[in-house]
Amino acid sequence: MEIISQFIVLAVIFCNFFLLYSYSPSELVKFTAIQGVLTAALPLLSSSEFEYQASAFAICVIFLKGFFFPLVLNRIIKKNVQYSNGKPHYSGAISALLYLSVFFLSVWLSARLAFETKALAWIIPASFMTIFSGLLLIILRSQTVSQIAGYMVLENGIYCFGSAVFVNQPLMVEAAILLDIFVAVFVMGMAVFHIEREFDDIDSEKLSELKEV
Amino acid sequence: MIFFINSIAAYSSALFRELSLILTIMPAFLGLISFFLSSNSQRKRVLLTGSFFHFLITLLILSSIFYSGGLDGGQKTSLLIESFSGNAENAVFLFIVSVLFCGASWYGYWYLKLEEKTQREDEEGFILNDEPEAVFVAFMLLFLSSMTLVCFSAHMGLLWASIEATTLFSAPLIYFHRSRRSLEATWKYLVVCSVGIAIALLGTFFLSLASHKSGGSLYLKDLLSCSMYDLLWIKLSFIFLFVGYGTKMGLAPLHTWLPDAHSEAPSVVSALLSGALLNCAFLGIWKTNEIAVRAGIGDFSSSILTAFGMLTIFVSAVFILNQSEYKRALAYSSVENMGVMSLLLGFASRGDNGIYKLIFLNALGHSFIKSAMFFTAGMILMYYKTKKFFQVSNMAERSPFAASLWFAGFILLAGAPPSPLFFPKFFILKFSFMSGSYFSAFLLIFLFSLIFAGFARIFVSMVFSQNAEDERIREEKLILAPSWIFFAAASLLFFAFFYFSRGA
């Protein structure tokens, strides 16, 4: 099982590369979903014995991240042709540079912080990397759907970190956190739908009426 | 009479757990029901009744404080707190949430009736196409439920989930008018606060790492009794939780969503955001700081709280002075008060327990005054159809009822007696002088003066400036009843505090 988990951790790291590299929102949603399913599967594989509650919870997370969220976001993307016409703000070389910076920063940070857990190798750098990638997506991408994808990537990273350090929480709290994330994506999706209808645009930079004079 | 109160308090204390569950679930249940009701008048009645019962049960629960032999947190760890003994901050913030929501539902009831009658335009001249009342009433009640859960959370994970829920349930309320500006404000609010709160979740996990030698439990009871903290992780955890909840609380430089959301939301929602929601986020910081102090990093947390408090007051002063919209000025005043509360909490972390009552006084006073001001601002917006203060003139003659409230609010908001906000500011200056921080003290005096000047410029112009075309406006008085009550309550707080702290 451990070797599969190691492969999953590596896949999570590679997903970050594709997330930072690809500009197309539909590809972003695809890689976010893949990463979400991979991070949700990690606690299942790392557990030595089968637990019904944990398995049911992981299946719910996989359903939400792998099926429901991409469904909502892809419907928004399909409704607006502007998503396929967008041009990247920066070149592939800059994306690669960003990826490398995030990678080295995460490895350095993980080495600096003393972890006394029996976590998988590379899972802590992978989770930090995912968190940083999510933040970069929110900051650097102006398309509204890409920002939602950034939020989901950030959340994938936090989830990955939580499972890496074995933060045990009551099921009620886990469910409340998951419910919050579900509602967050849903409400953001609704907001994007209204933004497209009202502004006839998908770019959050157009939302610039409210500022201090 | 005393026997009667004692009996009620005893019963409430024994039923604390059940009552707190009812208080949390009831508004959410009513909110979901209101989606399926057939008429808007029924929905409005549900809103009013729900808020009234919430207030009644809150009073019952608060009465348990008077019961001398009250439970002391229970023996086993629970997701919800089991008594207010040792949790005075939860009691105060629950009281604020409940009272404000009562006033807001009264205002909302009449506000929705007036909105039905009139067709309004936004700043760009588009006719406002309000959200259905079903959405408004349902989300108001869900918002109340999530804020109540914040006040009862006894687990850092649940506290996080409930604070995030307040963001999600209040976002559709900000977009009530469906204008471009409100949509922009909603989007910024959602993105900035959700990312901030996500950072707080990471901080919560760090907290578990910090206490892993004692089991890594996130129950507040366990965290506050933990004796072995990892210093690096507890510091990191404090920083992440502070940034996360500080974003929600509106501390500079993380406050960017706040002026937009407060100014574009309907005034009833602005009142709740400012008076109740910010306090809920502050409760998150309070609990984080409490853990930090127990872990022995009180000086570290104190320096962060005071630095950000000062920065927040500075930013609010700059923006109030240069403000052209009166609702935005009120929003920046909320930013200022959050700065004051952060500063006070920073002082309290150094060991002076007497400061906590000043924090309560500031929270209560600010919530009462600010929500009353937002209610009045809503009516001014309805009468004059503009948010620009220089386009509103001669309120004293055109709308004397609103003008009297507006000016009284200005005096109270500026912190002049009989405002309860006077004492916290006075104490901050006194503490700064006594501790030898003369530069901070003079800087604060300068910043408070700037804020006063900024407010005076806006309020005096709106109430007294003359215009040739001034006409008398037909005023709605009943809707503003909560404003008068809240102002009276705030003034009463001033005298009560003065009376009880004479000997101190």
mmCIF file with all atom_site columns, C-alpha atoms in Angstrom, chain A residues 112-117 128 131 135 138 144 147-148 151 154-155 158-159 161-162 165 167-170 172-173 176-177 180-181 183-184 187-188 191-192 194-195 197-199 204 206-213, chain B residues 79 124 155 157-158 160-162 164-165 168-169 171-172 175 178 180-181 183-185 187-188 190-191 194-195 198-199 201-202 205-206 208-209 212-213 218-219 232-233 236 259-260 264 319 322-324 328 332:
data_model
loop_
_atom_site.group_PDB
_atom_site.id
_atom_site.type_symbol
_atom_site.label_atom_id
_atom_site.label_alt_id
_atom_site.label_comp_id
_atom_site.label_asym_id
_atom_site.label_entity_id
_atom_site.label_seq_id
_atom_site.pdbx_PDB_ins_code
_atom_site.Cartn_x
_atom_site.Cartn_y
_atom_site.Cartn_z
_atom_site.occupancy
_atom_site.B_iso_or_equiv
_atom_site.pdbx_formal_charge
_atom_site.auth_seq_id
_atom_site.auth_comp_id
_atom_site.auth_asym_id
_atom_site.auth_atom_id
_atom_site.pdbx_PDB_model_num
ATOM 1   C CA . ARG A 1 112 ? 13.044  23.668 8.573   1.00 0.00 ? 112 ARG A CA 1
ATOM 2   C CA . LEU A 1 113 ? 9.948   22.581 10.466  1.00 0.00 ? 113 LEU A CA 1
ATOM 3   C CA . ALA A 1 114 ? 10.439  19.608 12.734  1.00 0.00 ? 114 ALA A CA 1
ATOM 4   C CA . PHE A 1 115 ? 7.740   16.995 12.111  1.00 0.00 ? 115 PHE A CA 1
ATOM 5   C CA . GLU A 1 116 ? 7.468   14.193 14.590  1.00 0.00 ? 116 GLU A CA 1
ATOM 6   C CA . THR A 1 117 ? 4.987   12.185 12.557  1.00 0.00 ? 117 THR A CA 1
ATOM 7   C CA . PHE A 1 128 ? 2.880   22.891 1.186   1.00 0.00 ? 128 PHE A CA 1
ATOM 8   C CA . ILE A 1 131 ? -1.161  25.275 -0.731  1.00 0.00 ? 131 ILE A CA 1
ATOM 9   C CA . LEU A 1 135 ? -2.567  30.847 -3.474  1.00 0.00 ? 135 LEU A CA 1
ATOM 10  C CA . ILE A 1 138 ? -5.918  32.964 -6.840  1.00 0.00 ? 138 ILE A CA 1
ATOM 11  C CA . THR A 1 144 ? -13.282 33.960 -11.953 1.00 0.00 ? 144 THR A CA 1
ATOM 12  C CA . GLN A 1 147 ? -9.855  31.687 -8.853  1.00 0.00 ? 147 GLN A CA 1
ATOM 13  C CA . ILE A 1 148 ? -12.407 29.144 -7.628  1.00 0.00 ? 148 ILE A CA 1
ATOM 14  C CA . TYR A 1 151 ? -9.411  28.006 -3.752  1.00 0.00 ? 151 TYR A CA 1
ATOM 15  C CA . LEU A 1 154 ? -5.574  25.502 -1.608  1.00 0.00 ? 154 LEU A CA 1
ATOM 16  C CA . GLU A 1 155 ? -8.127  23.359 0.168   1.00 0.00 ? 155 GLU A CA 1
ATOM 17  C CA . ILE A 1 158 ? -4.735  21.791 3.573   1.00 0.00 ? 158 ILE A CA 1
ATOM 18  C CA . TYR A 1 159 ? -6.585  18.457 3.428   1.00 0.00 ? 159 TYR A CA 1
ATOM 19  C CA . PHE A 1 161 ? -1.492  18.388 5.278   1.00 0.00 ? 161 PHE A CA 1
ATOM 20  C CA . GLY A 1 162 ? -4.242  17.382 7.727   1.00 0.00 ? 162 GLY A CA 1
ATOM 21  C CA . VAL A 1 165 ? 0.017   14.971 10.309  1.00 0.00 ? 165 VAL A CA 1
ATOM 22  C CA . VAL A 1 167 ? -5.072  15.539 12.793  1.00 0.00 ? 167 VAL A CA 1
ATOM 23  C CA . ASN A 1 168 ? -7.874  13.503 14.299  1.00 0.00 ? 168 ASN A CA 1
ATOM 24  C CA . GLN A 1 169 ? -11.121 15.387 14.522  1.00 0.00 ? 169 GLN A CA 1
ATOM 25  C CA . PRO A 1 170 ? -14.601 14.223 15.468  1.00 0.00 ? 170 PRO A CA 1
ATOM 26  C CA . MET A 1 172 ? -19.099 15.961 13.061  1.00 0.00 ? 172 MET A CA 1
ATOM 27  C CA . VAL A 1 173 ? -16.325 18.526 12.650  1.00 0.00 ? 173 VAL A CA 1
ATOM 28  C CA . ALA A 1 176 ? -18.939 20.479 8.960   1.00 0.00 ? 176 ALA A CA 1
ATOM 29  C CA . ILE A 1 177 ? -15.658 21.426 7.257   1.00 0.00 ? 177 ILE A CA 1
ATOM 30  C CA . ASP A 1 180 ? -18.520 24.430 4.301   1.00 0.00 ? 180 ASP A CA 1
ATOM 31  C CA . ILE A 1 181 ? -16.248 23.742 1.344   1.00 0.00 ? 181 ILE A CA 1
ATOM 32  C CA . VAL A 1 183 ? -21.281 25.432 0.068   1.00 0.00 ? 183 VAL A CA 1
ATOM 33  C CA . ALA A 1 184 ? -18.294 27.730 -0.639  1.00 0.00 ? 184 ALA A CA 1
ATOM 34  C CA . VAL A 1 187 ? -21.952 29.993 -3.614  1.00 0.00 ? 187 VAL A CA 1
ATOM 35  C CA . MET A 1 188 ? -18.845 31.089 -5.571  1.00 0.00 ? 188 MET A CA 1
ATOM 36  C CA . ALA A 1 191 ? -21.618 34.469 -7.911  1.00 0.00 ? 191 ALA A CA 1
ATOM 37  C CA . VAL A 1 192 ? -19.644 33.730 -11.107 1.00 0.00 ? 192 VAL A CA 1
ATOM 38  C CA . HIS A 1 194 ? -24.250 36.389 -11.885 1.00 0.00 ? 194 HIS A CA 1
ATOM 39  C CA . ILE A 1 195 ? -20.964 38.145 -12.772 1.00 0.00 ? 195 ILE A CA 1
ATOM 40  C CA . ARG A 1 197 ? -24.695 37.756 -16.736 1.00 0.00 ? 197 ARG A CA 1
ATOM 41  C CA . GLU A 1 198 ? -24.224 41.247 -15.307 1.00 0.00 ? 198 GLU A CA 1
ATOM 42  C CA . PHE A 1 199 ? -20.837 42.206 -16.756 1.00 0.00 ? 199 PHE A CA 1
ATOM 43  C CA . SER A 1 204 ? -12.468 39.556 -12.127 1.00 0.00 ? 204 SER A CA 1
ATOM 44  C CA . LYS A 1 206 ? -13.454 44.105 -14.540 1.00 0.00 ? 206 LYS A CA 1
ATOM 45  C CA . LEU A 1 207 ? -14.800 44.267 -10.993 1.00 0.00 ? 207 LEU A CA 1
ATOM 46  C CA . SER A 1 208 ? -13.137 47.561 -10.240 1.00 0.00 ? 208 SER A CA 1
ATOM 47  C CA . GLU A 1 209 ? -15.904 50.034 -9.502  1.00 0.00 ? 209 GLU A CA 1
ATOM 48  C CA . LEU A 1 210 ? -15.480 49.875 -5.763  1.00 0.00 ? 210 LEU A CA 1
ATOM 49  C CA . LYS A 1 211 ? -12.280 51.598 -4.798  1.00 0.00 ? 211 LYS A CA 1
ATOM 50  C CA . GLU A 1 212 ? -11.147 54.507 -2.702  1.00 0.00 ? 212 GLU A CA 1
ATOM 51  C CA . VAL A 1 213 ? -10.998 57.755 -4.639  1.00 0.00 ? 213 VAL A CA 1
ATOM 52  C CA . LEU B 2 79  ? -18.291 20.067 20.773  1.00 0.00 ? 79  LEU B CA 1
ATOM 53  C CA . GLU B 2 124 ? -25.454 53.892 -12.289 1.00 0.00 ? 124 GLU B CA 1
ATOM 54  C CA . HIS B 2 155 ? -13.734 22.831 19.520  1.00 0.00 ? 155 HIS B CA 1
ATOM 55  C CA . GLY B 2 157 ? -12.354 22.822 14.253  1.00 0.00 ? 157 GLY B CA 1
ATOM 56  C CA . LEU B 2 158 ? -16.027 23.528 14.836  1.00 0.00 ? 158 LEU B CA 1
ATOM 57  C CA . TRP B 2 160 ? -13.511 27.334 12.144  1.00 0.00 ? 160 TRP B CA 1
ATOM 58  C CA . ALA B 2 161 ? -16.416 25.629 10.380  1.00 0.00 ? 161 ALA B CA 1
ATOM 59  C CA . SER B 2 162 ? -18.991 27.940 11.970  1.00 0.00 ? 162 SER B CA 1
ATOM 60  C CA . GLU B 2 164 ? -16.672 29.961 7.544   1.00 0.00 ? 164 GLU B CA 1
ATOM 61  C CA . ALA B 2 165 ? -20.416 29.242 7.519   1.00 0.00 ? 165 ALA B CA 1
ATOM 62  C CA . LEU B 2 168 ? -21.231 31.673 3.128   1.00 0.00 ? 168 LEU B CA 1
ATOM 63  C CA . PHE B 2 169 ? -24.640 32.509 4.571   1.00 0.00 ? 169 PHE B CA 1
ATOM 64  C CA . ALA B 2 171 ? -22.696 36.478 1.004   1.00 0.00 ? 171 ALA B CA 1
ATOM 65  C CA . PRO B 2 172 ? -26.134 36.172 -0.696  1.00 0.00 ? 172 PRO B CA 1
ATOM 66  C CA . TYR B 2 175 ? -25.998 40.713 -3.108  1.00 0.00 ? 175 TYR B CA 1
ATOM 67  C CA . ARG B 2 178 ? -28.461 42.611 -7.429  1.00 0.00 ? 178 ARG B CA 1
ATOM 68  C CA . ARG B 2 180 ? -23.098 45.562 -10.218 1.00 0.00 ? 180 ARG B CA 1
ATOM 69  C CA . ARG B 2 181 ? -21.541 47.166 -7.183  1.00 0.00 ? 181 ARG B CA 1
ATOM 70  C CA . LEU B 2 183 ? -21.986 41.812 -6.960  1.00 0.00 ? 183 LEU B CA 1
ATOM 71  C CA . GLU B 2 184 ? -18.414 43.092 -6.929  1.00 0.00 ? 184 GLU B CA 1
ATOM 72  C CA . ALA B 2 185 ? -18.552 43.488 -3.150  1.00 0.00 ? 185 ALA B CA 1
ATOM 73  C CA . TRP B 2 187 ? -17.207 38.430 -4.949  1.00 0.00 ? 187 TRP B CA 1
ATOM 74  C CA . LYS B 2 188 ? -14.433 40.232 -3.056  1.00 0.00 ? 188 LYS B CA 1
ATOM 75  C CA . LEU B 2 190 ? -16.234 35.591 -0.749  1.00 0.00 ? 190 LEU B CA 1
ATOM 76  C CA . VAL B 2 191 ? -12.734 35.288 -2.180  1.00 0.00 ? 191 VAL B CA 1
ATOM 77  C CA . SER B 2 194 ? -12.669 32.247 2.162   1.00 0.00 ? 194 SER B CA 1
ATOM 78  C CA . VAL B 2 195 ? -8.924  32.345 1.512   1.00 0.00 ? 195 VAL B CA 1
ATOM 79  C CA . ALA B 2 198 ? -8.651  28.590 4.743   1.00 0.00 ? 198 ALA B CA 1
ATOM 80  C CA . ILE B 2 199 ? -5.397  29.911 6.229   1.00 0.00 ? 199 ILE B CA 1
ATOM 81  C CA . LEU B 2 201 ? -7.802  26.025 9.000   1.00 0.00 ? 201 LEU B CA 1
ATOM 82  C CA . LEU B 2 202 ? -4.107  25.434 8.406   1.00 0.00 ? 202 LEU B CA 1
ATOM 83  C CA . PHE B 2 205 ? -3.948  21.953 12.168  1.00 0.00 ? 205 PHE B CA 1
ATOM 84  C CA . PHE B 2 206 ? -0.741  23.596 13.420  1.00 0.00 ? 206 PHE B CA 1
ATOM 85  C CA . SER B 2 208 ? -2.970  20.180 16.829  1.00 0.00 ? 208 SER B CA 1
ATOM 86  C CA . LEU B 2 209 ? 0.727   19.682 16.033  1.00 0.00 ? 209 LEU B CA 1
ATOM 87  C CA . HIS B 2 212 ? 0.551   16.573 19.939  1.00 0.00 ? 212 HIS B CA 1
ATOM 88  C CA . LYS B 2 213 ? 2.569   15.525 23.015  1.00 0.00 ? 213 LYS B CA 1
ATOM 89  C CA . LEU B 2 218 ? -8.539  20.493 19.408  1.00 0.00 ? 218 LEU B CA 1
ATOM 90  C CA . TYR B 2 219 ? -11.119 20.755 22.187  1.00 0.00 ? 219 TYR B CA 1
ATOM 91  C CA . LEU B 2 232 ? 7.535   26.703 17.223  1.00 0.00 ? 232 LEU B CA 1
ATOM 92  C CA . TRP B 2 233 ? 4.186   25.224 16.228  1.00 0.00 ? 233 TRP B CA 1
ATOM 93  C CA . LEU B 2 236 ? 3.081   29.425 13.795  1.00 0.00 ? 236 LEU B CA 1
ATOM 94  C CA . PRO B 2 259 ? -15.739 48.733 3.298   1.00 0.00 ? 259 PRO B CA 1
ATOM 95  C CA . ASP B 2 260 ? -17.088 47.310 0.032   1.00 0.00 ? 260 ASP B CA 1
ATOM 96  C CA . GLU B 2 264 ? -23.051 47.774 -0.758  1.00 0.00 ? 264 GLU B CA 1
ATOM 97  C CA . PHE B 2 319 ? -9.618  56.608 4.923   1.00 0.00 ? 319 PHE B CA 1
ATOM 98  C CA . ASN B 2 322 ? -10.816 61.303 2.868   1.00 0.00 ? 322 ASN B CA 1
ATOM 99  C CA . GLN B 2 323 ? -14.214 59.625 2.590   1.00 0.00 ? 323 GLN B CA 1
ATOM 100 C CA . SER B 2 324 ? -17.015 60.772 0.315   1.00 0.00 ? 324 SER B CA 1
ATOM 101 C CA . ARG B 2 328 ? -18.182 53.591 3.752   1.00 0.00 ? 328 ARG B CA 1
ATOM 102 C CA . TYR B 2 332 ? -14.102 52.305 8.319   1.00 0.00 ? 332 TYR B CA 1
#
